[in-house]
Coordinates of C-alpha atoms and ligand atoms in Angstrom, one line a residue:
M4 CA -130.5 66.7 -87.8
T5 CA -129.9 64.4 -84.9
R6 CA -127.6 65.3 -82.0
Q7 CA -124.2 63.5 -82.2
S8 CA -121.9 62.6 -79.4
A9 CA -118.7 64.6 -79.2
D10 CA -115.7 65.2 -77.2
R11 CA -116.3 68.7 -76.3
I12 CA -118.9 68.1 -73.6
V13 CA -118.3 70.6 -70.7
R14 CA -120.2 70.0 -67.5
V15 CA -121.2 73.5 -66.4
A16 CA -122.7 74.5 -63.1
A17 CA -124.9 77.5 -62.4
A18 CA -124.3 78.4 -58.8
Q19 CA -127.3 80.5 -57.9
L20 CA -127.1 82.7 -54.7
G21 CA -129.7 83.6 -52.3
P22 CA -129.6 87.0 -50.6
I23 CA -126.5 88.6 -49.2
A24 CA -127.2 90.9 -46.3
S25 CA -125.5 94.4 -46.4
D26 CA -123.5 93.6 -43.3
E27 CA -122.5 90.0 -44.4
P28 CA -118.7 89.9 -44.4
R29 CA -116.9 89.0 -47.6
T30 CA -115.3 86.1 -45.8
A31 CA -118.7 84.6 -45.1
V32 CA -119.8 85.1 -48.7
V33 CA -116.7 83.6 -50.0
K34 CA -117.4 80.5 -47.8
R35 CA -120.8 80.2 -49.4
L36 CA -119.2 80.4 -52.9
T37 CA -116.5 77.9 -52.0
A38 CA -119.1 75.5 -50.7
M39 CA -121.0 75.7 -54.0
L40 CA -117.8 75.4 -55.9
S41 CA -117.0 72.2 -54.0
D42 CA -120.6 70.8 -54.5
A43 CA -120.3 71.5 -58.2
A44 CA -116.9 69.9 -58.5
G45 CA -118.2 66.9 -56.6
R46 CA -120.9 66.6 -59.3
G47 CA -118.2 66.6 -62.0
A48 CA -118.6 70.3 -63.1
R49 CA -115.6 71.8 -64.9
L50 CA -116.9 75.4 -64.8
V51 CA -119.0 77.1 -62.2
V52 CA -120.9 80.3 -62.9
F53 CA -121.7 82.7 -60.1
P54 CA -124.1 85.7 -60.4
E55 CA -123.6 89.4 -61.0
L56 CA -122.2 91.2 -57.9
A57 CA -121.7 87.9 -56.1
L58 CA -119.6 89.2 -53.2
T59 CA -122.0 91.8 -51.8
T60 CA -125.6 92.8 -51.4
F61 CA -127.0 94.6 -54.4
F62 CA -126.0 98.0 -53.1
P63 CA -127.3 100.2 -56.1
R64 CA -130.6 100.0 -54.4
W65 CA -129.3 102.7 -52.0
Y66 CA -128.6 106.3 -52.8
T67 CA -125.5 108.1 -51.5
E68 CA -124.5 111.6 -52.5
D69 CA -120.8 110.6 -52.8
V70 CA -120.4 107.2 -54.4
S71 CA -117.0 106.7 -52.8
G72 CA -119.0 106.3 -49.6
H73 CA -119.9 102.9 -50.9
D74 CA -116.4 101.9 -52.0
H75 CA -116.4 99.1 -49.4
Y76 CA -118.7 97.2 -51.8
F77 CA -116.0 97.4 -54.5
E78 CA -112.9 95.3 -55.0
T79 CA -109.6 97.0 -55.7
E80 CA -107.7 93.8 -56.4
M81 CA -108.8 90.4 -57.6
P82 CA -108.0 88.1 -56.0
G83 CA -107.6 90.0 -52.8
P84 CA -106.9 88.6 -49.3
E85 CA -110.6 87.8 -48.8
T86 CA -111.3 86.3 -52.2
Q87 CA -108.0 84.3 -52.5
P88 CA -109.5 81.2 -50.8
L89 CA -112.0 80.9 -53.7
F90 CA -109.2 80.9 -56.2
D91 CA -107.2 78.4 -54.1
A92 CA -110.2 76.1 -53.9
A93 CA -110.7 76.2 -57.6
R94 CA -107.1 75.3 -58.2
D95 CA -107.3 72.5 -55.6
L96 CA -110.6 71.1 -57.0
G97 CA -109.5 71.6 -60.7
V98 CA -112.6 73.6 -61.5
G99 CA -112.9 77.0 -63.2
F100 CA -115.4 79.7 -62.3
A101 CA -117.0 83.0 -63.5
L102 CA -117.5 85.6 -60.8
G103 CA -119.3 89.0 -60.9
Y104 CA -118.2 91.8 -58.6
A105 CA -117.9 95.5 -58.3
E106 CA -114.5 96.7 -59.6
L107 CA -112.7 99.9 -58.6
T108 CA -109.8 100.5 -60.8
P109 CA -106.5 102.2 -59.6
D110 CA -107.5 105.3 -61.7
N111 CA -110.9 105.4 -59.9
H112 CA -113.2 103.9 -62.5
R113 CA -116.1 101.7 -61.3
Y114 CA -117.3 98.8 -63.4
N115 CA -119.8 96.0 -62.9
T116 CA -117.3 93.3 -63.8
T117 CA -117.2 89.5 -64.3
I118 CA -114.0 87.4 -64.5
L119 CA -113.4 84.0 -65.9
V120 CA -111.0 81.8 -64.0
D121 CA -109.5 78.6 -65.3
E122 CA -109.0 75.2 -63.5
A123 CA -105.5 76.3 -62.4
G124 CA -107.0 79.4 -60.6
A125 CA -105.7 81.8 -63.2
T126 CA -107.8 84.7 -64.5
V127 CA -108.2 84.2 -68.2
A128 CA -110.8 86.8 -69.1
K129 CA -112.5 90.0 -67.8
F130 CA -115.8 91.4 -69.0
R131 CA -117.3 94.8 -67.9
K132 CA -121.1 95.4 -68.2
V133 CA -122.0 97.3 -71.3
H134 CA -125.7 98.1 -70.8
I135 CA -126.1 99.9 -67.4
P136 CA -129.8 100.2 -66.4
G137 CA -131.7 102.3 -63.9
H138 CA -130.9 106.0 -63.1
E139 CA -128.3 108.3 -61.9
D140 CA -130.1 110.4 -59.2
D141 CA -132.2 109.7 -56.2
E142 CA -135.8 109.0 -57.2
P143 CA -137.6 108.9 -53.8
W144 CA -140.9 107.9 -55.4
R145 CA -139.6 104.4 -55.9
P146 CA -139.9 101.9 -53.1
F147 CA -136.2 101.2 -53.7
Q148 CA -133.6 102.7 -56.0
H149 CA -131.8 101.2 -59.0
L150 CA -128.8 103.4 -59.1
E151 CA -126.5 101.4 -61.3
R152 CA -126.0 104.4 -63.5
R153 CA -124.7 106.4 -60.5
Y154 CA -122.3 103.7 -59.3
F155 CA -121.0 102.2 -62.6
E156 CA -119.6 103.4 -65.9
E157 CA -120.7 101.8 -69.2
S158 CA -118.0 99.7 -70.6
N159 CA -116.8 100.5 -74.1
E160 CA -115.0 97.2 -74.5
G161 CA -118.0 95.5 -76.0
F162 CA -118.5 91.7 -76.1
P163 CA -115.2 89.9 -76.7
V164 CA -115.1 86.1 -76.6
W165 CA -112.2 83.9 -75.5
R166 CA -110.9 80.4 -76.2
A167 CA -111.4 78.6 -72.9
F168 CA -112.7 75.3 -71.6
D169 CA -112.3 73.7 -75.0
G170 CA -114.6 76.2 -76.6
I171 CA -115.4 79.8 -77.4
V172 CA -116.7 81.5 -74.3
G173 CA -118.3 85.0 -73.8
M174 CA -119.9 86.9 -70.9
A175 CA -122.6 89.4 -70.3
T176 CA -124.2 90.8 -67.2
C177 CA -127.8 91.0 -66.2
N178 CA -129.4 93.9 -68.3
D179 CA -127.1 92.9 -71.2
R180 CA -129.1 89.7 -71.6
R181 CA -132.2 91.6 -72.7
W182 CA -130.5 93.1 -75.8
P183 CA -130.2 91.0 -79.0
E184 CA -127.0 92.9 -79.9
T185 CA -125.2 91.3 -77.0
Y186 CA -125.6 87.8 -78.3
R187 CA -125.1 88.7 -81.9
E188 CA -121.8 90.5 -81.2
M189 CA -120.6 87.2 -79.7
G190 CA -122.4 85.0 -82.2
L191 CA -120.4 86.8 -84.9
Q192 CA -117.2 85.7 -83.1
G193 CA -118.5 82.0 -83.0
V194 CA -119.4 82.0 -79.3
E195 CA -120.5 78.6 -78.0
L196 CA -121.0 79.3 -74.3
V197 CA -122.4 82.6 -72.9
L198 CA -122.1 83.2 -69.1
I199 CA -124.6 85.7 -67.6
G200 CA -125.1 86.6 -64.0
Y201 CA -128.1 88.7 -62.9
N202 CA -129.8 90.6 -60.1
T203 CA -133.4 91.3 -61.2
P204 CA -135.8 92.8 -58.7
I205 CA -139.3 91.5 -59.3
H206 CA -140.8 95.0 -58.8
Y207 CA -140.0 97.2 -61.9
A208 CA -141.0 100.7 -60.7
P209 CA -141.2 102.4 -64.1
D210 CA -143.9 99.9 -65.2
P211 CA -145.1 97.5 -62.5
G212 CA -147.3 95.8 -65.1
Q213 CA -144.1 93.9 -66.0
N214 CA -143.6 92.5 -62.5
A215 CA -145.6 89.3 -63.2
L216 CA -143.7 88.7 -66.4
Q217 CA -140.2 88.9 -64.9
G218 CA -139.7 85.2 -65.1
F219 CA -141.0 85.0 -68.6
H220 CA -138.9 87.8 -69.9
N221 CA -135.8 86.4 -68.3
H222 CA -136.0 83.1 -70.1
L223 CA -137.5 84.6 -73.3
C224 CA -134.4 86.8 -74.0
M225 CA -131.8 84.2 -73.0
Q226 CA -133.6 81.4 -74.9
A227 CA -133.9 83.6 -78.0
G228 CA -130.2 84.6 -77.8
A229 CA -129.1 81.0 -77.5
Y230 CA -131.2 79.8 -80.4
Q231 CA -130.6 82.7 -82.7
N232 CA -126.8 82.4 -82.3
G233 CA -126.6 78.6 -81.8
T234 CA -124.9 78.9 -78.5
W235 CA -125.2 77.6 -74.9
V236 CA -126.4 80.3 -72.4
V237 CA -126.0 79.9 -68.7
G238 CA -128.1 82.5 -66.7
V239 CA -127.4 82.7 -63.0
A240 CA -129.4 84.7 -60.5
K241 CA -128.9 86.2 -57.1
G242 CA -132.5 85.7 -56.0
G243 CA -134.7 85.8 -53.0
T244 CA -135.6 88.7 -50.7
E245 CA -132.4 90.8 -50.0
E246 CA -132.7 93.8 -47.7
G247 CA -136.5 93.8 -48.2
V248 CA -136.3 93.6 -52.1
E249 CA -137.5 90.4 -53.8
S250 CA -135.4 89.3 -56.7
L251 CA -135.9 86.8 -59.4
A252 CA -134.3 83.3 -59.2
Q253 CA -135.0 80.8 -62.0
S254 CA -131.4 80.3 -63.0
A255 CA -131.2 78.2 -66.2
I256 CA -128.9 76.5 -68.5
I257 CA -130.1 76.8 -72.1
A258 CA -129.1 74.7 -75.1
P259 CA -128.4 76.0 -78.6
S260 CA -131.9 74.8 -79.5
G261 CA -133.3 77.4 -77.1
Q262 CA -134.4 74.7 -74.7
I263 CA -133.9 75.0 -70.9
V264 CA -132.0 71.8 -69.9
A265 CA -131.6 72.6 -66.2
Q266 CA -133.3 75.1 -64.0
A267 CA -133.1 76.1 -60.3
V268 CA -136.2 75.4 -58.3
S269 CA -135.4 77.5 -55.2
T270 CA -134.7 81.1 -54.5
G271 CA -131.6 80.4 -52.4
D272 CA -128.1 79.0 -52.8
E273 CA -128.5 76.2 -55.3
V274 CA -126.2 74.5 -57.8
I275 CA -127.6 73.1 -61.0
V276 CA -125.5 71.3 -63.6
A277 CA -125.8 70.3 -67.2
D278 CA -123.5 68.7 -69.8
C279 CA -123.0 71.3 -72.5
D280 CA -122.0 69.7 -75.7
L281 CA -120.3 72.5 -77.5
D282 CA -120.4 70.7 -80.8
W283 CA -124.2 70.8 -80.6
C284 CA -123.9 74.6 -81.6
R285 CA -122.9 73.6 -85.1
H286 CA -126.3 72.2 -85.7
Y287 CA -127.6 75.7 -85.6
K288 CA -124.6 77.7 -86.8
E289 CA -124.2 75.6 -89.9
T290 CA -127.9 75.3 -90.9
L291 CA -130.7 77.8 -90.2
F292 CA -128.3 80.4 -88.7
D293 CA -125.4 80.0 -91.2
F294 CA -124.4 83.7 -90.9
S295 CA -122.1 83.7 -93.9
R296 CA -124.8 82.3 -96.2
Y297 CA -127.9 84.0 -94.9
R298 CA -127.2 87.3 -93.0
R299 CA -127.7 90.6 -94.8
P300 CA -125.5 93.2 -93.1
E301 CA -125.8 95.6 -96.0
V302 CA -129.4 96.2 -94.9
Y303 CA -128.8 96.3 -91.2
G304 CA -127.1 99.7 -91.2
R305 CA -129.4 101.2 -88.5
I306 CA -128.3 98.6 -85.9
T307 CA -125.0 100.4 -85.5
G308 CA -125.6 103.7 -87.2
Q309 CA -128.5 104.9 -85.0
K310 CA -129.2 104.8 -81.3
G311 CA -132.8 105.8 -80.7
V312 CA -135.9 105.4 -82.7
I313 CA -136.4 107.7 -85.8
E314 CA -140.1 107.3 -86.9
P315 CA -141.2 108.1 -90.5
D316 CA -142.6 111.5 -91.2
Ligands
CDV10 N1 -128.9 94.3 -62.5 C1 -129.7 94.6 -63.6 O1 -129.2 94.9 -64.6 N2 -131.0 94.6 -63.4 C2 -131.9 94.9 -64.5 C3 -133.2 95.5 -63.9 C4 -133.0 96.9 -63.4 C5 -134.3 95.7 -65.0 C6 -132.3 93.8 -65.4 O2 -132.2 93.9 -66.6 O3 -132.6 92.7 -64.9

């Protein structure tokens, strides 16, 4: 089947971030984000995707007895006074964005959250990270901590999708991208564009043998998710060496074919763009991955009925 031209071509930008220092003020970070928003808009982008926890350093690398001691890394309102300029710029430039940040709710819940903002600067969707990796307690044997499970609650809101930007848009955050269920949940709602931000340290303390494969695994799971669900996937890193910890970059925009059509080449602030033809999804959704015709949910009971592995006797 050949690719056909269509009206629903959305130029999407992945706005990769380099490191954010622990003492970098929000206002300085928002200036960096706004500069990338403006760059992307100048290149004709309609939607700009920023990474996970894009307003602060990746603070779960540090242990604190009382998590509220790190509340300064969290947002209690969005937009707030320091983030409002980003929303204003989006409205003035007529470009939407997705932004990851740490959310502290009025009733004291903490989530690893991403919002989707439209071209008028209005928040149209909110996603809270479902798969929270790492550990709850201090593990001093590690060269640095990954305490997301101490700082964030798992969201039970799942993977909704929204009609936005002339298509069906979903979001996921970092570790969510490694799980096939993430993409399938959205695929079953017809998703056409999945936006994913990530902070992935190169060093994986529980099994350092995986360090050299970080780049491969990053693209492997997102490319498979795109292809197996006939959807675009935009994966955006906060990369480079932040507070002594090296993180993966290699942000990528992936077509429904599973092919990478744009990839960042640096480990710093960098904008890449691609024209995402949302109608291209149909080539996969209506052929090899015609779910209505070929899926067999009656034999997939373990997927939702069971959590861990049950081996045979
Ligand atoms: N921020 C993340 O979710 N990071 C995880 C690491 C800890 C493995 C990831 O899946 O990239």
